[in-house]
């Protein structure tokens, strides 16, 4: 298949591109490089440097005999989305409407979309399955929920078929070291720990240690990007074979606390992670865990790269490479 990967120069997108190439698909990348990196591009692939708000550029890209689209182009900082909802509305929602309209206008029917566990909000139960009520706590999470609703309507009215993949905590780097471009201005636990080890920031602040968990720190479901990437390949193949639209959680169904992550990182890297306990971060639930049963059944997908040691060593390798 010829796949247009929108946001293919980003952290998850570049791993998806690599997995698609490995599965012998033709790939074109569409990215405005606002957070994506030129170093994440592969020379073999056509690269279109453009914004998803540029309808003509999208349409032209789709007219190159594209069979399906993977859409990962989005702003994704939860805190920022609460400060600048206009930016998130425009980029995430209007940008996606442009993509849906361009697909409808060119007859490209199949779409795999990057959604998020942020659509669920504070869990009413764990593990969270896809039937869990949606109550996003951030505008970012709302944009993902809203886009899923648009996709449902475009399915009904325009013949779109989609797989919406709700990622839990995406972590890790390509173990072969081919994709190693570091995210600009990272906001998540693992990159922050790496920066603390390397002296790029004074220390990790652990947000809260009085939660109702085994050690008082929050528990999350950390899934390796290579496992996320393989789910995209399987989702595209599923749609290509005539599968119907799906919304699927992607997680490991296992949880680790922040302190467990710190300890494992110290063990794997052999370095000290300087940290201090700080106040809880508003909107952080104590435990988030996925049920990924549906993805396992429907896509015949299994996370095989998400062992903690693997997650940490691949991230550490990417960070060490960048500090050479
Ligand atoms: C992980 C754990 C923090 C930073 C976010 C989004 C979610 C989804 C995935 C995109 C939490 C703790 C973190 C720090 C800390 N994104 N932490 N000190 O919040 O679980 O999920 O990314 O779709 O929508 O909310 O990820 O990496 O920020 O935090 O103690 O400096 O680490 O409290 O328990 P989070 P995270």
CSV table of N, CA, C and O and ligand atoms in Angstrom, one decimal, residues 76 78 116 118 140 168-169 187-189 192 204-207 218 220 222 258 281 284, ligand 1:
chain,number,residue,atom,x,y,z
A,76,UNK,N,0.2,18.3,21.6
A,76,UNK,CA,-0.2,17.3,22.6
A,76,UNK,C,0.2,17.6,24.0
A,76,UNK,O,0.3,16.7,24.9
A,78,UNK,N,-0.7,18.7,27.4
A,78,UNK,CA,-2.0,18.8,28.2
A,78,UNK,C,-2.1,20.2,28.8
A,78,UNK,O,-3.1,20.9,28.7
A,116,UNK,N,-6.1,9.2,22.2
A,116,UNK,CA,-5.4,9.2,23.5
A,116,UNK,C,-6.2,8.7,24.6
A,116,UNK,O,-7.4,8.9,24.6
A,118,UNK,N,-6.3,10.2,27.1
A,118,UNK,CA,-6.8,11.4,27.7
A,118,UNK,C,-8.3,11.6,27.5
A,118,UNK,O,-8.9,12.5,28.2
A,140,UNK,N,-7.0,19.3,25.4
A,140,UNK,CA,-6.3,18.4,24.6
A,140,UNK,C,-7.1,17.1,24.4
A,140,UNK,O,-7.4,16.6,23.3
A,168,UNK,N,-2.0,4.9,25.5
A,168,UNK,CA,-1.8,5.2,26.9
A,168,UNK,C,-0.4,5.9,27.0
A,168,UNK,O,-0.2,6.7,26.1
A,169,UNK,N,0.5,5.6,27.9
A,169,UNK,CA,1.7,6.4,28.0
A,169,UNK,C,2.8,6.0,27.0
A,169,UNK,O,3.4,4.9,27.3
A,187,UNK,N,7.8,16.8,27.8
A,187,UNK,CA,7.0,17.1,29.0
A,187,UNK,C,6.7,15.9,29.8
A,187,UNK,O,6.0,16.0,30.8
A,188,UNK,N,7.2,14.7,29.3
A,188,UNK,CA,6.8,13.5,30.0
A,188,UNK,C,7.9,12.9,30.9
A,188,UNK,O,9.0,13.3,30.9
A,189,UNK,N,7.4,12.0,31.8
A,189,UNK,CA,8.3,11.5,32.8
A,189,UNK,C,9.7,11.0,32.3
A,189,UNK,O,10.7,11.4,32.8
A,192,UNK,N,12.1,13.5,31.0
A,192,UNK,CA,12.5,14.4,32.1
A,192,UNK,C,13.5,13.7,33.0
A,192,UNK,O,14.5,14.3,33.4
A,204,UNK,N,14.3,15.8,38.9
A,204,UNK,CA,12.9,15.4,38.6
A,204,UNK,C,12.1,15.8,39.8
A,204,UNK,O,12.5,15.5,41.0
A,205,UNK,N,11.0,16.4,39.6
A,205,UNK,CA,10.0,16.6,40.6
A,205,UNK,C,9.0,15.5,40.5
A,205,UNK,O,8.3,15.3,39.5
A,206,UNK,N,8.8,14.7,41.6
A,206,UNK,CA,7.8,13.7,41.6
A,206,UNK,C,6.5,14.3,42.1
A,206,UNK,O,6.4,14.8,43.3
A,207,UNK,N,5.5,14.3,41.2
A,207,UNK,CA,4.3,15.0,41.5
A,207,UNK,C,3.4,14.2,42.5
A,207,UNK,O,2.5,13.5,42.0
A,218,UNK,N,2.0,7.9,41.5
A,218,UNK,CA,1.0,7.5,40.5
A,218,UNK,C,1.4,6.4,39.7
A,218,UNK,O,2.6,6.2,39.3
A,220,UNK,N,1.1,4.3,36.0
A,220,UNK,CA,0.7,4.5,34.6
A,220,UNK,C,1.0,3.3,33.8
A,220,UNK,O,1.9,2.4,34.2
A,222,UNK,N,2.8,2.1,30.6
A,222,UNK,CA,3.8,2.6,29.7
A,222,UNK,C,4.0,1.7,28.5
A,222,UNK,O,4.3,0.5,28.7
A,258,UNK,N,5.7,6.0,39.7
A,258,UNK,CA,6.7,6.9,39.4
A,258,UNK,C,8.0,6.4,40.0
A,258,UNK,O,9.1,6.4,39.4
A,281,UNK,N,0.2,17.1,40.8
A,281,UNK,CA,-0.1,17.9,39.6
A,281,UNK,C,-1.6,17.9,39.4
A,281,UNK,O,-2.2,16.8,39.3
A,284,UNK,N,-4.1,14.8,37.7
A,284,UNK,CA,-3.4,13.5,37.6
A,284,UNK,C,-4.2,12.4,38.4
A,284,UNK,O,-4.2,12.5,39.6
B,1,LIG,C1,3.6,10.1,34.0
B,1,LIG,C2,3.6,10.1,35.5
B,1,LIG,C3,3.1,12.1,36.6
B,1,LIG,C4,6.5,14.4,35.1
B,1,LIG,C5,0.3,12.2,29.5
B,1,LIG,C6,-1.0,12.9,29.1
B,1,LIG,C7,-1.9,11.8,28.4
B,1,LIG,C8,-1.1,11.1,27.3
B,1,LIG,C9,0.1,10.6,27.8
B,1,LIG,C10,-1.1,12.1,25.1
B,1,LIG,C11,2.5,10.8,36.1
B,1,LIG,C12,4.5,11.8,36.8
B,1,LIG,C13,5.6,13.3,35.3
B,1,LIG,C14,7.2,14.9,36.1
B,1,LIG,C15,6.2,13.3,37.6
B,1,LIG,N1,-0.7,12.1,26.3
B,1,LIG,N2,5.5,12.8,36.6
B,1,LIG,N3,7.1,14.4,37.4
B,1,LIG,O1,0.3,12.6,32.5
B,1,LIG,O2,0.4,10.1,32.7
B,1,LIG,O3,0.0,11.2,30.5
B,1,LIG,O4,0.9,11.6,28.4
B,1,LIG,O5,-2.0,11.7,24.6
B,1,LIG,O6,-3.0,12.5,28.0
B,1,LIG,O7,-1.7,13.4,30.2
B,1,LIG,O8,2.2,11.3,31.4
B,1,LIG,O9,4.7,11.4,31.4
B,1,LIG,O10,3.4,13.5,32.1
B,1,LIG,O11,3.5,11.5,33.6
B,1,LIG,O12,6.1,12.9,38.8
B,1,LIG,O13,8.0,15.9,36.0
B,1,LIG,O14,4.8,10.7,35.9
B,1,LIG,O15,2.5,12.6,37.7
B,1,LIG,O16,2.1,10.1,37.2
B,1,LIG,P1,0.7,11.4,31.9
B,1,LIG,P2,3.5,12.0,32.1
